[in-house]
CSV table of N, CA, C and O in Angstrom, one decimal:
chain,number,residue,atom,x,y,z
A,35,MET,N,200.5,203.3,-49.2
A,35,MET,CA,201.0,202.5,-50.5
A,35,MET,C,201.8,200.7,-49.1
A,35,MET,O,203.1,201.8,-48.7
A,36,ALA,N,201.7,199.5,-49.3
A,36,ALA,CA,202.4,199.0,-48.0
A,36,ALA,C,203.9,198.3,-48.6
A,36,ALA,O,203.2,197.3,-49.8
A,37,PHE,N,204.7,198.2,-48.2
A,37,PHE,CA,205.6,196.8,-48.2
A,37,PHE,C,205.4,196.5,-46.8
A,37,PHE,O,205.7,196.5,-46.2
A,38,VAL,N,205.5,194.6,-47.3
A,38,VAL,CA,205.8,193.8,-46.7
A,38,VAL,C,207.1,192.8,-47.2
A,38,VAL,O,207.4,192.5,-47.8
A,39,ILE,N,207.7,193.0,-46.1
A,39,ILE,CA,209.1,192.6,-45.4
A,39,ILE,C,209.8,190.7,-45.0
A,39,ILE,O,208.9,191.6,-43.5
A,40,THR,N,209.5,190.3,-45.0
A,40,THR,CA,209.6,189.0,-44.8
A,40,THR,C,211.4,188.2,-44.2
A,40,THR,O,211.3,187.4,-44.3
A,41,ASN,N,212.0,188.9,-45.2
A,41,ASN,CA,213.3,188.4,-45.5
A,41,ASN,C,215.0,189.6,-45.0
A,41,ASN,O,213.8,190.3,-46.1
A,42,GLN,N,215.8,189.0,-44.7
A,42,GLN,CA,216.4,190.6,-44.9
A,42,GLN,C,217.3,191.0,-45.8
A,42,GLN,O,217.7,192.0,-46.6
A,43,GLN,N,217.2,189.9,-47.2
A,43,GLN,CA,217.2,190.2,-48.3
A,43,GLN,C,215.6,191.6,-49.2
A,43,GLN,O,216.4,191.7,-50.0
A,44,GLN,N,215.1,191.5,-48.8
A,44,GLN,CA,214.6,192.5,-49.0
A,44,GLN,C,214.5,194.1,-48.2
A,44,GLN,O,213.8,194.9,-48.7
A,45,ILE,N,215.4,194.2,-47.8
A,45,ILE,CA,215.6,195.6,-46.8
A,45,ILE,C,216.0,196.5,-48.4
A,45,ILE,O,215.7,197.4,-48.0
A,46,GLY,N,217.2,195.8,-48.2
A,46,GLY,CA,218.0,196.6,-48.6
A,46,GLY,C,217.2,197.2,-50.3
A,46,GLY,O,217.2,198.8,-50.9
A,47,PRO,N,216.5,196.9,-51.4
A,47,PRO,CA,216.3,196.8,-52.6
A,47,PRO,C,214.8,198.3,-51.5
A,47,PRO,O,215.1,198.6,-52.6
A,48,THR,N,214.5,197.8,-51.1
A,48,THR,CA,213.4,198.5,-50.3
A,48,THR,C,214.0,200.4,-50.2
A,48,THR,O,213.1,200.7,-50.4
A,49,LEU,N,214.5,199.8,-49.9
A,49,LEU,CA,215.3,201.3,-48.9
A,49,LEU,C,215.8,202.0,-50.3
A,49,LEU,O,215.6,202.7,-50.5
A,50,LYS,N,216.8,201.2,-51.0
A,50,LYS,CA,216.9,201.6,-52.6
A,50,LYS,C,216.0,202.6,-52.9
A,50,LYS,O,216.1,204.2,-53.5
A,51,GLY,N,215.1,201.8,-53.3
A,51,GLY,CA,213.6,202.5,-53.8
A,51,GLY,C,213.1,202.8,-53.9
A,51,GLY,O,212.2,204.1,-54.4
A,52,LEU,N,212.7,203.6,-52.4
A,52,LEU,CA,212.1,204.5,-51.7
A,52,LEU,C,213.2,205.4,-51.4
A,52,LEU,O,212.8,207.2,-52.1
A,53,ARG,N,214.6,205.8,-51.8
A,53,ARG,CA,215.4,206.6,-51.7
A,53,ARG,C,215.6,207.6,-53.2
A,53,ARG,O,215.0,209.0,-53.4
A,54,LYS,N,215.8,206.6,-54.6
A,54,LYS,CA,215.1,206.8,-55.6
A,54,LYS,C,214.1,207.2,-56.4
A,54,LYS,O,213.5,208.0,-56.8
A,55,GLN,N,212.5,207.0,-55.1
A,55,GLN,CA,211.0,207.2,-55.7
A,55,GLN,C,211.1,209.4,-55.2
A,55,GLN,O,210.4,209.8,-55.8
A,56,LYS,N,212.2,209.3,-54.3
A,56,LYS,CA,212.6,211.1,-53.8
A,56,LYS,C,213.0,211.3,-54.6
A,56,LYS,O,213.4,213.2,-54.4
A,57,GLY,N,214.1,210.6,-55.3
A,57,GLY,CA,215.0,211.9,-56.8
A,57,GLY,C,216.3,211.8,-55.8
A,57,GLY,O,217.0,212.9,-55.9
A,58,LEU,N,216.9,211.4,-54.5
A,58,LEU,CA,217.6,211.5,-54.1
A,58,LEU,C,219.4,210.6,-54.2
A,58,LEU,O,218.8,209.6,-54.7
A,59,THR,N,220.6,211.3,-54.4
A,59,THR,CA,221.3,210.6,-54.3
A,59,THR,C,222.1,210.2,-52.9
A,59,THR,O,221.4,210.1,-51.5
A,60,GLN,N,222.9,209.2,-52.5
A,60,GLN,CA,223.0,208.4,-51.9
A,60,GLN,C,223.8,209.6,-51.1
A,60,GLN,O,223.6,209.4,-49.8
A,61,ILE,N,224.2,210.7,-51.1
A,61,ILE,CA,225.4,211.8,-50.3
A,61,ILE,C,223.9,212.8,-50.5
A,61,ILE,O,223.4,212.9,-48.7
A,62,GLN,N,223.1,213.1,-51.4
A,62,GLN,CA,221.4,213.7,-50.4
A,62,GLN,C,221.1,212.6,-49.8
A,62,GLN,O,220.5,214.3,-48.5
A,63,MET,N,220.9,211.9,-49.9
A,63,MET,CA,220.0,211.1,-48.1
A,63,MET,C,221.4,211.1,-47.6
A,63,MET,O,220.4,211.3,-46.1
A,64,ALA,N,222.4,211.2,-47.3
A,64,ALA,CA,223.5,211.3,-45.9
A,64,ALA,C,223.2,212.1,-45.6
A,64,ALA,O,222.8,212.2,-44.3
A,65,LYS,N,223.3,213.2,-45.7
A,65,LYS,CA,222.9,214.8,-45.9
A,65,LYS,C,221.4,214.8,-45.1
A,65,LYS,O,221.4,215.7,-43.7
A,66,LEU,N,220.4,214.1,-45.3
A,66,LEU,CA,219.2,214.3,-44.6
A,66,LEU,C,218.9,213.7,-44.3
A,66,LEU,O,218.1,214.4,-43.2
A,67,SER,N,219.3,212.2,-44.1
A,67,SER,CA,219.2,211.9,-42.6
A,67,SER,C,220.5,212.5,-41.6
A,67,SER,O,220.3,211.7,-40.1
A,68,GLY,N,221.0,212.3,-41.3
A,68,GLY,CA,222.6,212.9,-40.6
A,68,GLY,C,223.5,211.2,-40.5
A,68,GLY,O,223.9,210.9,-39.8
A,69,LEU,N,223.2,210.4,-41.4
A,69,LEU,CA,223.6,209.5,-41.3
A,69,LEU,C,225.1,209.4,-42.7
A,69,LEU,O,225.3,209.9,-43.6
A,70,GLY,N,226.4,208.9,-42.7
A,70,GLY,CA,227.1,208.8,-43.6
A,70,GLY,C,226.7,208.1,-44.7
A,70,GLY,O,225.6,207.3,-45.2
A,71,GLN,N,227.7,208.3,-45.8
A,71,GLN,CA,226.7,208.5,-47.4
A,71,GLN,C,227.5,206.3,-47.3
A,71,GLN,O,226.6,205.8,-48.1
A,72,LYS,N,228.8,206.5,-46.5
A,72,LYS,CA,228.9,204.9,-46.6
A,72,LYS,C,227.4,203.7,-45.6
A,72,LYS,O,227.1,202.9,-45.6
A,73,THR,N,227.1,204.6,-44.6
A,73,THR,CA,226.4,203.3,-44.0
A,73,THR,C,225.4,203.9,-45.0
A,73,THR,O,224.4,202.7,-45.3
A,74,ILE,N,225.1,205.0,-45.9
A,74,ILE,CA,224.1,205.0,-46.5
A,74,ILE,C,223.4,203.4,-47.4
A,74,ILE,O,222.5,202.8,-47.9
A,75,SER,N,224.8,203.3,-47.5
A,75,SER,CA,225.5,202.6,-48.9
A,75,SER,C,225.1,200.8,-47.9
A,75,SER,O,224.5,199.8,-48.6
A,76,LEU,N,225.5,200.5,-46.8
A,76,LEU,CA,225.3,199.6,-45.9
A,76,LEU,C,224.2,199.5,-46.2
A,76,LEU,O,223.3,198.5,-45.8
A,77,LEU,N,223.2,200.7,-45.9
A,77,LEU,CA,221.6,199.7,-45.8
A,77,LEU,C,221.0,199.0,-47.0
A,77,LEU,O,219.8,198.5,-46.6
A,78,GLU,N,221.6,199.6,-47.5
A,78,GLU,CA,221.3,199.9,-49.5
A,78,GLU,C,221.2,198.2,-50.0
A,78,GLU,O,220.8,197.8,-50.8
A,79,THR,N,222.6,197.9,-49.8
A,79,THR,CA,222.9,196.4,-49.7
A,79,THR,C,223.5,195.6,-48.5
A,79,THR,O,222.9,194.0,-49.5
A,80,GLU,N,223.7,196.1,-47.5
A,80,GLU,CA,223.9,194.5,-46.2
A,80,GLU,C,222.9,195.0,-44.9
A,80,GLU,O,223.6,195.8,-44.3
A,81,PRO,N,222.4,195.5,-45.2
A,81,PRO,CA,221.1,196.3,-44.0
A,81,PRO,C,221.7,195.5,-42.7
A,81,PRO,O,221.6,196.2,-41.5
A,82,TRP,N,222.1,194.0,-43.0
A,82,TRP,CA,222.1,194.0,-41.4
A,82,TRP,C,223.2,193.6,-40.6
A,82,TRP,O,223.5,193.4,-39.7
A,83,ARG,N,224.2,194.5,-41.6
A,83,ARG,CA,225.7,195.2,-40.7
A,83,ARG,C,224.6,197.1,-40.0
A,83,ARG,O,225.7,197.6,-39.6
A,84,CYS,N,224.0,197.3,-39.9
A,84,CYS,CA,223.8,198.5,-40.0
A,84,CYS,C,222.6,199.0,-38.7
A,84,CYS,O,222.4,197.6,-38.2
A,85,SER,N,222.3,200.1,-37.7
A,85,SER,CA,221.8,199.7,-36.7
A,85,SER,C,220.7,199.7,-36.4
A,85,SER,O,220.1,200.6,-37.6
A,86,VAL,N,219.6,199.9,-35.9
A,86,VAL,CA,218.4,200.0,-35.7
A,86,VAL,C,217.8,201.4,-35.8
A,86,VAL,O,217.4,201.7,-36.5
A,87,ASP,N,219.4,202.0,-35.5
A,87,ASP,CA,218.5,203.7,-35.1
A,87,ASP,C,219.2,203.5,-36.4
A,87,ASP,O,218.5,205.1,-37.3
A,88,SER,N,219.9,203.1,-37.4
A,88,SER,CA,220.2,203.9,-39.0
A,88,SER,C,218.9,203.8,-39.6
A,88,SER,O,218.9,204.3,-40.1
A,89,LEU,N,218.8,202.3,-39.1
A,89,LEU,CA,217.8,202.2,-40.2
A,89,LEU,C,216.5,203.5,-40.2
A,89,LEU,O,215.4,203.6,-41.1
A,90,LEU,N,215.6,203.2,-39.1
A,90,LEU,CA,214.8,204.7,-38.5
A,90,LEU,C,215.4,205.4,-38.8
A,90,LEU,O,214.7,206.6,-39.4
A,91,ARG,N,216.8,206.3,-39.2
A,91,ARG,CA,216.8,207.4,-39.4
A,91,ARG,C,216.4,207.9,-41.1
A,91,ARG,O,216.1,208.2,-41.3
A,92,TYR,N,217.5,206.5,-41.7
A,92,TYR,CA,216.5,206.7,-43.0
A,92,TYR,C,215.3,206.7,-43.6
A,92,TYR,O,215.2,207.4,-44.0
A,93,MET,N,214.6,205.8,-43.0
A,93,MET,CA,213.1,206.3,-43.0
A,93,MET,C,212.8,206.6,-42.6
A,93,MET,O,211.7,207.8,-43.5
A,94,SER,N,213.0,207.9,-41.6
A,94,SER,CA,212.6,209.1,-41.1
A,94,SER,C,212.9,209.9,-42.3
A,94,SER,O,212.0,210.1,-43.2
A,95,ALA,N,213.9,210.0,-44.0
A,95,ALA,CA,213.5,211.1,-44.4
A,95,ALA,C,213.7,210.8,-45.5
A,95,ALA,O,213.7,212.2,-46.2
A,96,VAL,N,212.5,209.4,-45.3
A,96,VAL,CA,212.1,208.9,-47.2
A,96,VAL,C,210.8,208.8,-46.3
A,96,VAL,O,209.8,208.6,-47.1
A,97,ASP,N,210.7,209.8,-44.9
A,97,ASP,CA,209.3,209.8,-45.2
A,97,ASP,C,208.4,208.1,-44.6
A,97,ASP,O,207.4,208.5,-45.1
A,98,VAL,N,208.8,207.2,-44.2
A,98,VAL,CA,207.9,206.2,-43.9
A,98,VAL,C,207.8,205.6,-42.4
A,98,VAL,O,209.1,206.1,-42.1
A,99,ALA,N,207.3,205.1,-41.8
A,99,ALA,CA,207.5,204.0,-41.1
A,99,ALA,C,207.5,202.7,-40.5
A,99,ALA,O,206.6,202.4,-41.8
A,100,MET,N,207.4,202.1,-40.3
A,100,MET,CA,208.1,201.2,-39.3
A,100,MET,C,206.9,200.1,-38.9
A,100,MET,O,206.0,200.8,-38.1
A,101,SER,N,206.3,199.2,-39.4
A,101,SER,CA,204.4,198.9,-38.6
A,101,SER,C,205.0,196.7,-38.7
A,101,SER,O,206.0,196.0,-39.2
A,102,LEU,N,205.0,196.4,-37.5
A,102,LEU,CA,205.4,195.2,-36.9
A,102,LEU,C,203.7,194.9,-37.0
A,102,LEU,O,203.0,194.6,-36.5
A,103,ASP,N,203.6,193.2,-37.7
A,103,ASP,CA,202.4,192.1,-38.3
A,103,ASP,C,202.7,191.3,-37.3
A,103,ASP,O,204.1,190.4,-37.9
A,104,PHE,N,201.5,190.7,-36.9
A,104,PHE,CA,201.8,189.3,-36.3
A,104,PHE,C,201.3,188.0,-38.0
A,104,PHE,O,201.0,188.6,-39.3
A,105,ILE,N,203.1,187.5,-38.3
A,105,ILE,CA,202.3,186.4,-39.7
A,105,ILE,C,202.3,185.6,-39.1
A,105,ILE,O,202.5,184.3,-40.1
A,106,ALA,N,201.4,184.4,-38.3
A,106,ALA,CA,201.7,183.2,-38.0
A,106,ALA,C,200.6,182.7,-38.9
A,106,ALA,O,201.5,181.7,-39.3
A,107,ALA,N,199.9,183.0,-39.9
A,107,ALA,CA,199.5,181.9,-41.1
A,107,ALA,C,200.8,182.5,-42.2
A,107,ALA,O,201.2,180.8,-42.6
A,108,MET,N,201.5,183.6,-42.3
A,108,MET,CA,202.4,182.8,-43.3
A,108,MET,C,203.9,182.2,-41.9
A,108,MET,O,204.3,181.4,-43.1
A,109,ARG,N,203.8,182.3,-41.2
A,109,ARG,CA,204.9,182.1,-40.5
A,109,ARG,C,204.4,179.5,-40.4
A,109,ARG,O,205.7,179.2,-41.0
A,110,SER,N,203.9,179.4,-40.5
A,110,SER,CA,204.0,178.0,-40.6
A,110,SER,C,203.4,177.3,-41.9
A,110,SER,O,203.5,175.9,-41.6
A,111,SER,N,203.6,178.3,-43.0
A,111,SER,CA,202.9,177.5,-44.7
A,111,SER,C,205.0,177.7,-44.8
A,111,SER,O,205.1,177.6,-46.1
A,112,SER,N,205.9,178.8,-43.9
A,112,SER,CA,207.0,178.8,-45.0
A,112,SER,C,207.8,177.4,-43.4
A,112,SER,O,208.0,178.3,-42.4
A,113,SER,N,209.0,177.2,-44.8
A,113,SER,CA,209.9,176.9,-43.5
A,113,SER,C,211.3,177.9,-43.2
A,113,SER,O,212.1,177.0,-42.3
A,114,GLU,N,211.4,179.2,-43.6
A,114,GLU,CA,212.4,179.5,-43.4
A,114,GLU,C,211.9,180.7,-42.5
A,114,GLU,O,210.8,181.0,-41.6
A,115,GLU,N,213.6,180.8,-41.4
A,115,GLU,CA,213.4,181.0,-40.0
A,115,GLU,C,214.1,181.7,-39.7
A,115,GLU,O,215.0,182.5,-40.6
A,116,TRP,N,213.8,182.8,-39.0
A,116,TRP,CA,214.6,184.3,-39.0
A,116,TRP,C,215.6,184.2,-38.7
A,116,TRP,O,216.2,183.2,-37.2
């Protein structure tokens, strides 16, 4: 299953959902990913405050990968800028 994330507000809930789907608490996720529990919390609530390294470590712990796709068609129909 693919998740299409087009803005920063979608990242946190998606990450939290992936963690919960694995049946992990934030503390368990911290141990599994090598991150602190506070970082796990930030990734799920304010991911823009975290590093890409933290994001990738979190994603690795829940067995997902990031893919970048061109969205020219979506961009032309949206007035929202990154």
